[in-house]
Coordinates of C-alpha atoms in Angstrom, one line a residue:
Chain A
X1 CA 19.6 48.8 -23.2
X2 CA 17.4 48.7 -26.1
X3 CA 13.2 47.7 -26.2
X4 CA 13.9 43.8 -26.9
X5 CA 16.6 43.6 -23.9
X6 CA 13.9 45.5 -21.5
X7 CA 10.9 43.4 -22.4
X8 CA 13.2 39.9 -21.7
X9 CA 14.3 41.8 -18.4
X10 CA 10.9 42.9 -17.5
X11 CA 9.4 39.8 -15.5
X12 CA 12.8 40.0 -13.5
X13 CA 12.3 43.7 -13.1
X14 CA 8.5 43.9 -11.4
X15 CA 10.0 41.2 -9.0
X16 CA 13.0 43.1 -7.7
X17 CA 15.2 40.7 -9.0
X18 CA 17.4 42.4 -10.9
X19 CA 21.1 43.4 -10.0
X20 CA 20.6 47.4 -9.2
X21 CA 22.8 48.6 -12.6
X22 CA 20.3 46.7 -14.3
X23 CA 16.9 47.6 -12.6
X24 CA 18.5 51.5 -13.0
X25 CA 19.1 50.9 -16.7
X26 CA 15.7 49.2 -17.3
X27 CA 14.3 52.3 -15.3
X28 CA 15.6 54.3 -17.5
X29 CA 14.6 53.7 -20.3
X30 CA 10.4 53.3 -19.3
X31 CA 11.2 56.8 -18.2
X32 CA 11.7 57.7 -21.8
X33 CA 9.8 54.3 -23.9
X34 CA 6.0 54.6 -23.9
X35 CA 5.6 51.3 -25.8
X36 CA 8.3 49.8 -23.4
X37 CA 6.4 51.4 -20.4
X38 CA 2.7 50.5 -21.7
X39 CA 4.3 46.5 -21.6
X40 CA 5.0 47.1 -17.8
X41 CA 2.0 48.7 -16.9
X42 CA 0.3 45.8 -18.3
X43 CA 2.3 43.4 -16.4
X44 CA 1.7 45.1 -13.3
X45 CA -1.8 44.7 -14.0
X46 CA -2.2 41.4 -14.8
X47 CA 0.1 40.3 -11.4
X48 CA -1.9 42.1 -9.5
X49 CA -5.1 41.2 -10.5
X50 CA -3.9 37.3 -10.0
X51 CA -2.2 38.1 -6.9
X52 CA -6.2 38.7 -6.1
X53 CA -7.5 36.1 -7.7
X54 CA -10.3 34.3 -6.0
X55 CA -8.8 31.2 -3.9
X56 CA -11.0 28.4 -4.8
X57 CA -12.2 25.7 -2.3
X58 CA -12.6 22.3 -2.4
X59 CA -16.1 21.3 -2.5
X60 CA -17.9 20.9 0.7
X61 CA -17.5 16.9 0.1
X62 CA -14.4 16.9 -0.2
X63 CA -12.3 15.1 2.5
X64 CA -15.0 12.3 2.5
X65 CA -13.9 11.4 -1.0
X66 CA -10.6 11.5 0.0
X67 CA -11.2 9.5 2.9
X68 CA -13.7 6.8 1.1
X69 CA -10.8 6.4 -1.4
X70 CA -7.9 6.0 1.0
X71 CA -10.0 3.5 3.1
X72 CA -10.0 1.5 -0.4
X73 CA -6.8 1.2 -0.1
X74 CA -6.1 0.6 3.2
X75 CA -8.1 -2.5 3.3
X76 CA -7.2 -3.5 -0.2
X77 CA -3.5 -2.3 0.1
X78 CA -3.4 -3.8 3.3
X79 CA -4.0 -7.3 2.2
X80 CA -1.5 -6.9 -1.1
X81 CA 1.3 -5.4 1.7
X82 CA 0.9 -8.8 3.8
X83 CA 2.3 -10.4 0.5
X84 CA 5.1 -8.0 0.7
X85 CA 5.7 -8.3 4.5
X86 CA 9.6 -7.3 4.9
X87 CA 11.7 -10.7 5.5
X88 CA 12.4 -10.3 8.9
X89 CA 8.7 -11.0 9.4
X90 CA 7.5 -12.9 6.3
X91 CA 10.6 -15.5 7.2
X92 CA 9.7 -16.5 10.7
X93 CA 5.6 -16.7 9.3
X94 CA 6.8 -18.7 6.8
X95 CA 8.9 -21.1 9.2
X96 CA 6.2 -21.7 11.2
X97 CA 4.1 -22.2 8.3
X98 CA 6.4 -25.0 6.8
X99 CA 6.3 -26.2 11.0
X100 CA 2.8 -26.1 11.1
X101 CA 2.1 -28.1 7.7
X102 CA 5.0 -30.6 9.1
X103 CA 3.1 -30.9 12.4
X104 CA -0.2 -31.8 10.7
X105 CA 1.6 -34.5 8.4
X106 CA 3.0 -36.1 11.2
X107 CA -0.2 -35.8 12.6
X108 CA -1.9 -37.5 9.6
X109 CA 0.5 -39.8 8.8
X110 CA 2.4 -40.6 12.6
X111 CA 0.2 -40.0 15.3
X112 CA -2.6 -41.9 13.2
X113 CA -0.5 -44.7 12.4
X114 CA 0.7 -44.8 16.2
X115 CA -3.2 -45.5 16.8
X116 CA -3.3 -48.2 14.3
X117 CA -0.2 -50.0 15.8
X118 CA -1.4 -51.0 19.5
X119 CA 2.1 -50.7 20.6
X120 CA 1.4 -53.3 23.8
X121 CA 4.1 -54.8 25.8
X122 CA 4.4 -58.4 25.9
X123 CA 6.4 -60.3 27.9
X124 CA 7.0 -64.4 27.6
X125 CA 9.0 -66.2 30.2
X126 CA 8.0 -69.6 32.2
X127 CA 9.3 -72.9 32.0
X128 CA 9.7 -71.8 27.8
X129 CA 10.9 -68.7 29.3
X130 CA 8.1 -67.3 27.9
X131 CA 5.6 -64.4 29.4
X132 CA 3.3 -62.9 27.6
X133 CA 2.0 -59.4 28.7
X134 CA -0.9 -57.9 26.4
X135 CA -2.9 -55.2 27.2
X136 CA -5.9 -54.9 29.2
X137 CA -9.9 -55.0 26.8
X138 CA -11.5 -51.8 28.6
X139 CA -13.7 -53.4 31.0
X140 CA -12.5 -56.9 31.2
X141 CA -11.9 -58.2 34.3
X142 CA -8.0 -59.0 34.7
X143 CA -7.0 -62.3 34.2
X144 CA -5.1 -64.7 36.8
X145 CA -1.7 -64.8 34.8
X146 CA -1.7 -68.5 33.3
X147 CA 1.0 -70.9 33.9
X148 CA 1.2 -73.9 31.8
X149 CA 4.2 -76.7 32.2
X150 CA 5.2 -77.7 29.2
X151 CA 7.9 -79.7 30.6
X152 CA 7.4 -83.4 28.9
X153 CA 4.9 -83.0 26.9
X154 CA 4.8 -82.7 23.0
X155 CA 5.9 -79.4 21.4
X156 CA 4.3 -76.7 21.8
X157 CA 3.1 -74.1 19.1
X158 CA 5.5 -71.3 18.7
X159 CA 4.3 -67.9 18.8
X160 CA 4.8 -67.8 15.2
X161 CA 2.3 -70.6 14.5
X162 CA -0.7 -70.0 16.5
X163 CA -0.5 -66.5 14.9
X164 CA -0.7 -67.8 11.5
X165 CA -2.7 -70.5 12.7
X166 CA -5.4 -68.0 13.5
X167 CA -5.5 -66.3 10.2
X168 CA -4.0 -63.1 11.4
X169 CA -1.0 -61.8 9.1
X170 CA 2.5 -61.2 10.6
X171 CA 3.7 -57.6 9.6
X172 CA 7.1 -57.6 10.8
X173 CA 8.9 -59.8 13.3
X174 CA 12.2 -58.8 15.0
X175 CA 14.5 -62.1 16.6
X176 CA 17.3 -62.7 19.3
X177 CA 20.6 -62.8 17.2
X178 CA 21.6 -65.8 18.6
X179 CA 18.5 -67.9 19.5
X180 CA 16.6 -66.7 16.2
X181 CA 13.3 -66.9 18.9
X182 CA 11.3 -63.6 18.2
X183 CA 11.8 -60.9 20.5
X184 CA 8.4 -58.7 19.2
X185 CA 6.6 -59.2 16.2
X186 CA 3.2 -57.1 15.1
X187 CA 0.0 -59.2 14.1
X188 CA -2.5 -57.6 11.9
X189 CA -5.7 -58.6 12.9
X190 CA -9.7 -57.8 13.0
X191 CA -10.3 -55.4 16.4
X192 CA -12.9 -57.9 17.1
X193 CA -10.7 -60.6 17.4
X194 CA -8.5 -59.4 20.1
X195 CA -9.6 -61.2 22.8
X196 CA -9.1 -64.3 21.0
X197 CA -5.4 -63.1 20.3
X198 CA -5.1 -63.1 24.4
X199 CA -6.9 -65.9 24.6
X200 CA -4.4 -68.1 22.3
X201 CA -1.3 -65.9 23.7
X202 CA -2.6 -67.1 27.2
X203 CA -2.5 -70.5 26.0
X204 CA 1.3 -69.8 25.1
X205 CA 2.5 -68.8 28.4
X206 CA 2.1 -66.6 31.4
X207 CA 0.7 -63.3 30.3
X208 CA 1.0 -60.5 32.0
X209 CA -2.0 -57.9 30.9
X210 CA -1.6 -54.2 30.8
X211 CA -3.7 -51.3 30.4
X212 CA -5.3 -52.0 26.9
X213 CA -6.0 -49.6 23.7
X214 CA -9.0 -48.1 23.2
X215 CA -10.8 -48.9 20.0
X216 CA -12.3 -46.4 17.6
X217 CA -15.9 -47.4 16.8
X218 CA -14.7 -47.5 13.0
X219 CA -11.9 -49.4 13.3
X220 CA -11.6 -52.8 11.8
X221 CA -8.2 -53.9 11.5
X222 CA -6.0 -53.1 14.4
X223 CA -1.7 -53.9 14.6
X224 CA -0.8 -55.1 17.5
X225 CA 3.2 -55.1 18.9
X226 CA 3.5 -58.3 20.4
X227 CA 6.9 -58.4 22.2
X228 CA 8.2 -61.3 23.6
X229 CA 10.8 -61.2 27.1
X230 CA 12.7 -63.8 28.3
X231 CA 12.6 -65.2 25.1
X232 CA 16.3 -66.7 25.2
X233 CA 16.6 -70.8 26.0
Chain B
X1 CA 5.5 39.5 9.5
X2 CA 2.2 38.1 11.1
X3 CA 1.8 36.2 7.3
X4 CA 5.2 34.3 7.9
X5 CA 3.9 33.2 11.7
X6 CA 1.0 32.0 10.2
X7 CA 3.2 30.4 7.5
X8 CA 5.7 28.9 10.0
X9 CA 2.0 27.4 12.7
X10 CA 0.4 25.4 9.7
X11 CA 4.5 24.0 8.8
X12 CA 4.6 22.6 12.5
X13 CA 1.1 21.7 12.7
X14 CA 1.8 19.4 9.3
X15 CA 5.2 18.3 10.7
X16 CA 3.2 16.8 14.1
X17 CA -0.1 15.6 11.8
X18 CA 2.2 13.8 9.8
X19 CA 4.7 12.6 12.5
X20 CA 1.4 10.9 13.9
X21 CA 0.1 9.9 11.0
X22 CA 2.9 8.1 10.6
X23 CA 2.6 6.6 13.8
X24 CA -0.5 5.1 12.6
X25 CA -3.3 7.8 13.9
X26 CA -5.6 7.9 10.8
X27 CA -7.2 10.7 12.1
X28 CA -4.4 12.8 11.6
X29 CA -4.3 12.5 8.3
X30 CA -8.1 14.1 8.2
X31 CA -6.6 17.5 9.9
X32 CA -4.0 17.5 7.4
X33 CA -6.3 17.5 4.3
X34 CA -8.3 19.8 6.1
X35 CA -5.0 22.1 6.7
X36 CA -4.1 22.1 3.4
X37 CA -7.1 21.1 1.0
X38 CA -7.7 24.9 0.0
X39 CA -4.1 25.7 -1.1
X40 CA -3.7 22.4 -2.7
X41 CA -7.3 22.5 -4.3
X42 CA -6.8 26.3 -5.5
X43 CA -3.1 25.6 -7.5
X44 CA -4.6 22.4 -9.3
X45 CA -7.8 24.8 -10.0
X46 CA -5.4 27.6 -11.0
X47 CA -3.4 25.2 -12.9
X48 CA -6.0 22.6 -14.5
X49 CA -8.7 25.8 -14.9
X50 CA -11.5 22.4 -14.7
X51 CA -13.6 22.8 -11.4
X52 CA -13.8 18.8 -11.5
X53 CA -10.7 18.3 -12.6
X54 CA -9.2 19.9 -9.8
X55 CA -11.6 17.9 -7.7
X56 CA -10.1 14.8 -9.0
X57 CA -6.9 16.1 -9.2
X58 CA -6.6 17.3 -5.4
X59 CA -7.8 13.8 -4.3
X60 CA -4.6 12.2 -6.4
X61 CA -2.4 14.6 -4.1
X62 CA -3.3 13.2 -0.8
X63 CA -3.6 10.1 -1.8
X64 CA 0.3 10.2 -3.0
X65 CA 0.7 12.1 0.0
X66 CA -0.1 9.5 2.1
X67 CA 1.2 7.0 0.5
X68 CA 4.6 9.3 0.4
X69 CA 4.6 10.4 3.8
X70 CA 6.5 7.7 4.7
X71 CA 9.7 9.3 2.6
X72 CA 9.0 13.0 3.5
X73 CA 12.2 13.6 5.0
X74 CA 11.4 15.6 8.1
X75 CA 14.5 18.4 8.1
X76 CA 12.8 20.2 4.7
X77 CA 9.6 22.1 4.3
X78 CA 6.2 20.2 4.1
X79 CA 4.4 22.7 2.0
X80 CA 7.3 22.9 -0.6
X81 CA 7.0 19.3 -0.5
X82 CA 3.5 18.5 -0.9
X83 CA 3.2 21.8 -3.6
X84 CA 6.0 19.3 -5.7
X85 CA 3.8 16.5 -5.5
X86 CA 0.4 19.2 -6.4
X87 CA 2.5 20.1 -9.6
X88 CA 3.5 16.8 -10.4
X89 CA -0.2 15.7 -10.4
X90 CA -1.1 18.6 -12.4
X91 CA 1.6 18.4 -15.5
X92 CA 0.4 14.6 -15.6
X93 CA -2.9 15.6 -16.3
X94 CA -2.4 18.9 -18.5
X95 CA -0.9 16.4 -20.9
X96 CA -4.1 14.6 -20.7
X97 CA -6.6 17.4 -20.3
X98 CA -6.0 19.0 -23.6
X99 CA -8.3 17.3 -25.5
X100 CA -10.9 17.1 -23.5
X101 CA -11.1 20.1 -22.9
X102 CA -10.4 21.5 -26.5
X103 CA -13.8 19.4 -27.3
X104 CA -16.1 22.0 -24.4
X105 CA -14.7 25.5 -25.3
X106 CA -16.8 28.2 -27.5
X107 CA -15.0 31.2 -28.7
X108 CA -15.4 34.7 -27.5
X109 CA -13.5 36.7 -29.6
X110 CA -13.0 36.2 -33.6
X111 CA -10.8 39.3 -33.8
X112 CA -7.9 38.8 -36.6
X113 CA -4.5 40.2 -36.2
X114 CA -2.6 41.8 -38.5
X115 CA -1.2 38.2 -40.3
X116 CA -5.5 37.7 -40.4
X117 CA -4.6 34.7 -37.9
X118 CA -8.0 34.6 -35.8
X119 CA -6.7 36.0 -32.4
X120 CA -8.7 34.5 -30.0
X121 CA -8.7 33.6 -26.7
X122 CA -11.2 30.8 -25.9
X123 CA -13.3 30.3 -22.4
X124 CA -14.3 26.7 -21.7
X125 CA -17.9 26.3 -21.3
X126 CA -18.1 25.0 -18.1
X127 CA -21.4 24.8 -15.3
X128 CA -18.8 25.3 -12.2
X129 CA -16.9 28.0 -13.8
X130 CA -16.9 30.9 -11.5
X131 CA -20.1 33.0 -12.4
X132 CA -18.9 35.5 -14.2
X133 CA -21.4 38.2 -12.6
X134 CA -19.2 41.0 -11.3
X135 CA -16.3 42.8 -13.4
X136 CA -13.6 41.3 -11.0
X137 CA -14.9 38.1 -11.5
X138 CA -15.0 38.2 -15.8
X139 CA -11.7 39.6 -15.3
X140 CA -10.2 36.4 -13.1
X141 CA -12.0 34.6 -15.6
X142 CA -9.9 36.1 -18.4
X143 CA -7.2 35.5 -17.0
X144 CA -7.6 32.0 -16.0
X145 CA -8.7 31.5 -19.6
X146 CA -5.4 32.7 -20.6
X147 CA -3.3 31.0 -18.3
X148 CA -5.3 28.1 -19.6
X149 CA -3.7 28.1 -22.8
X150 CA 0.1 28.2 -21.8
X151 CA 2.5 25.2 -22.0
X152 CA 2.6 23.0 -18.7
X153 CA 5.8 24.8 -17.0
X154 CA 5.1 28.0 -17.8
X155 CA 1.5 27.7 -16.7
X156 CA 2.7 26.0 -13.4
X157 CA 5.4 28.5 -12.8
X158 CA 3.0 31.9 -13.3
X159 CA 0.2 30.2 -10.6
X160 CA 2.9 29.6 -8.2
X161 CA 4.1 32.7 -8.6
X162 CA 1.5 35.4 -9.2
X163 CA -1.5 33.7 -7.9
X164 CA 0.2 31.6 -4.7
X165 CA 3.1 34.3 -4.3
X166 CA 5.8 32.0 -3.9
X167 CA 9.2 32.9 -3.9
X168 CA 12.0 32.0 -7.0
X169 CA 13.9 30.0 -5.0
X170 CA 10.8 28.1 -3.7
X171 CA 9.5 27.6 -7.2
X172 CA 12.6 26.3 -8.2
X173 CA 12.7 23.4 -4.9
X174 CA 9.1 22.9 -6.0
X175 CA 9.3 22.2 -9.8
X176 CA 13.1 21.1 -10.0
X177 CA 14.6 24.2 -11.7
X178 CA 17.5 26.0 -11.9
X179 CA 16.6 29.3 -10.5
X180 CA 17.9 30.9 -13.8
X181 CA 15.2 28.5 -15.5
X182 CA 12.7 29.6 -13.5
X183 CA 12.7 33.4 -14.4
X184 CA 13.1 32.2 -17.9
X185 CA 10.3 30.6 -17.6
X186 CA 8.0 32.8 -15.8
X187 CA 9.4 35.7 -17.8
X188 CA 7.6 33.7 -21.0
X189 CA 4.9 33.0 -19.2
X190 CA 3.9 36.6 -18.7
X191 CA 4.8 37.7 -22.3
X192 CA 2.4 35.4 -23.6
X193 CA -0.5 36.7 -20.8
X194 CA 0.3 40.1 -21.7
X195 CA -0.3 39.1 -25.7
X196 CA -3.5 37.2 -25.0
X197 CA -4.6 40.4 -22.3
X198 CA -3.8 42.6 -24.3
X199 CA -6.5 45.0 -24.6
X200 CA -9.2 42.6 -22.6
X201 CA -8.5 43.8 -19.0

């Protein structure tokens, strides 16, 4: 083993990690190289002088920095992870999201149109077969159901007419297949002309009142199902 | 013997911090910097030879730590572990400590070799640099100076071995090598101290 094979065994050597024929060849020859040996010596030296190296600390400060950074990111990385939720949560959020948003439309758009349309029950039967039950004004005294015979005398209005009559606008108006007579219709109309709407339905027939819509102060125009029973000949 | 007991407390004392940490006790995490801030400050100090760099640098371990933890696989050794992810932090900023560091050093040596190259061996001028007021401590100094100068690995692979005493096999777990690689490695790493030493301690 010659000086250049010695100094590229060397590290290997000081840390006992040579094979033994090796370590004893490289033993050899320090035994007998004083350049060879002076480059081991100095090895040693400089291990052990870094194996005694000062350990240096953190500064006293320390984990509070750490910890002011990592809150940083807790808070801020905790709001970007909620984007990143895995699917088995983010998809049911996201259902009830979309169930939610559908909930409010219907609320909007449904439930706010239900209000608009006064969906009363009116029933028309006497001698025309007609009774006619409309809801109920809050705080009006109920009526004695009207009766009026008809019998003999000229024609009477249809339902039809005195709406029209009165200005109001027909919206829709369903009919008996057979006696093309209306079996509901809705009347648009000014809130503050309901009563007059019982008043010329009471003049049609027997009506039969029931408990009656309550009015939002705002509202002007009101919808109002009129539907007509016994309305066959 | 005592050493390895030692050793083997703080490895299950980290294994439970981080268990609970994981388990979402942010307190835990606290012990564990505590546990381990003075080995992992000391290698990027040893490694990085920049007082505030390592101050940085330490702080970019265990905040990869905890975001890691997660994927620590519990069966291997934690301090092997978080030493990879010290020297990972540290060869990222070697790379980018060079130069500015090359623009604080003064020379303290303008000796010429025998090619009249100057043969120096420059100290960076630094306000928390250890004092150098006692012999030991100009020596360390020296020598961190030196180590300061080798190539990333080599540099990574002398601290973990001469100045944190780890083992070969460790240092091969730790920076990815082949264990043949890592006594190549160290074995230039120590020729080149010895050249730059030479005559100084």
């Amino acid at each position: 083993m010659d000086c250049r094979d010695v100094k590229e065994h060397l590290s290997e050597y000081v840390d006992e990690m040579l094979p033994e024929k090796e370590a004893s060849e490289i033993k050899d020859h320090l035994a007998r190289c004083a350049d060879c040996l002076g480059e081991y010596e100095s090895t040693l030296k400089i291990i052990k002088h870094m194996n005694e190296m000062e350990t240096i600390d953190a500064p006293a400060e320390f984990l509070e920095k750490v910890t002011a950074r990592l809150e940083k990111r807790f808070s801020f990385g905790g709001w970007l992870r909620r984007l990143f939720v895995p699917l088995r949560v983010k998809l049911p959020l996201e259902l009830a999201g979309i169930a939610a948003a559908v909930a409010l439309l219907v609320y909007v758009f449904g439930v706010r149109d239900g209000r608009d349309l006064y969906e009363v029950t009116i029933s028309m039967s006497g001698e025309r077969g007609q009774t006619i039950v409309v809801p109920e004004k809050p705080g009006e005294k109920r009526d004695e159901p009207k009766r009026r015979d008809k019998k003999g005398g000229e024609r009477s209005p249809s339902l039809e007419e005195v709406i029209r009559a009165a200005g109001w606008r027909i919206v829709s108006t369903e009919r008996c297949e057979d006696s093309n007579i209306p079996a509901s219709m809705i009347v648009e109309l000014p809130a503050d002309e309901y009563q007059d709407l019982l008043g010329e339905l009471n003049r049609l027939g027997v009506v039969e009142t029931r408990p009656s819509p309550v009015f939002e102060e705002e509202q002007d125009v009101i919808k109002v199902k009129i539907v007509v029973q016994n309305a066959g000949p | 013997m005592q050493k390895q007991d030692t050793k083997d407390d703080i490895e299950l004392e980290s294994i439970d911090l981080a268990k609970s940490f994981l388990a979402g006790d942010r307190r835990s995490f606290d012990r564990l910097i505590m546990l381990h801030k003075r080995l992992v400050f000391n290698l990027c100090y040893r490694s990085l030879g920049d007082y505030d760099e390592a101050d940085d640098c330490a702080q970019d371990v265990f905040i990869k730590v905890s975001r890691s933890l997660k994927d620590f696989r519990f069966g291997s050794r934690f301090t092997t572990w978080l030493y990879r992810i010290t020297v990972n932090t540290c060869k990222n900023r070697i790379g980018s400590l060079e130069y500015r560091l090359r623009s604080r050093t003064v020379r303290i040596d303008t000796e010429r070799d025998m090619d009249d190259k100057p043969k120096v061996l420059e100290i960076e001028n630094h306000r928390h640099t250890p004092v150098v007021e006692f012999a030991k401590k100009e020596i360390d100094h020296l020598i961190q100076c030196a180590v300061n100068t080798l190539p990333a690995k080599q540099r990574l692979v002398v601290v973990l071995r001469d100045i944190e005493g780890r083992s070969y096999k460790e240092i091969g777990e730790i920076m990815g090598f082949e264990l043949g690689t890592v006594k190549s490695t160290l074995s230039r790493a120590r020729e080149q101290l010895r050249e730059l030493l030479k005559g100084k301690i």
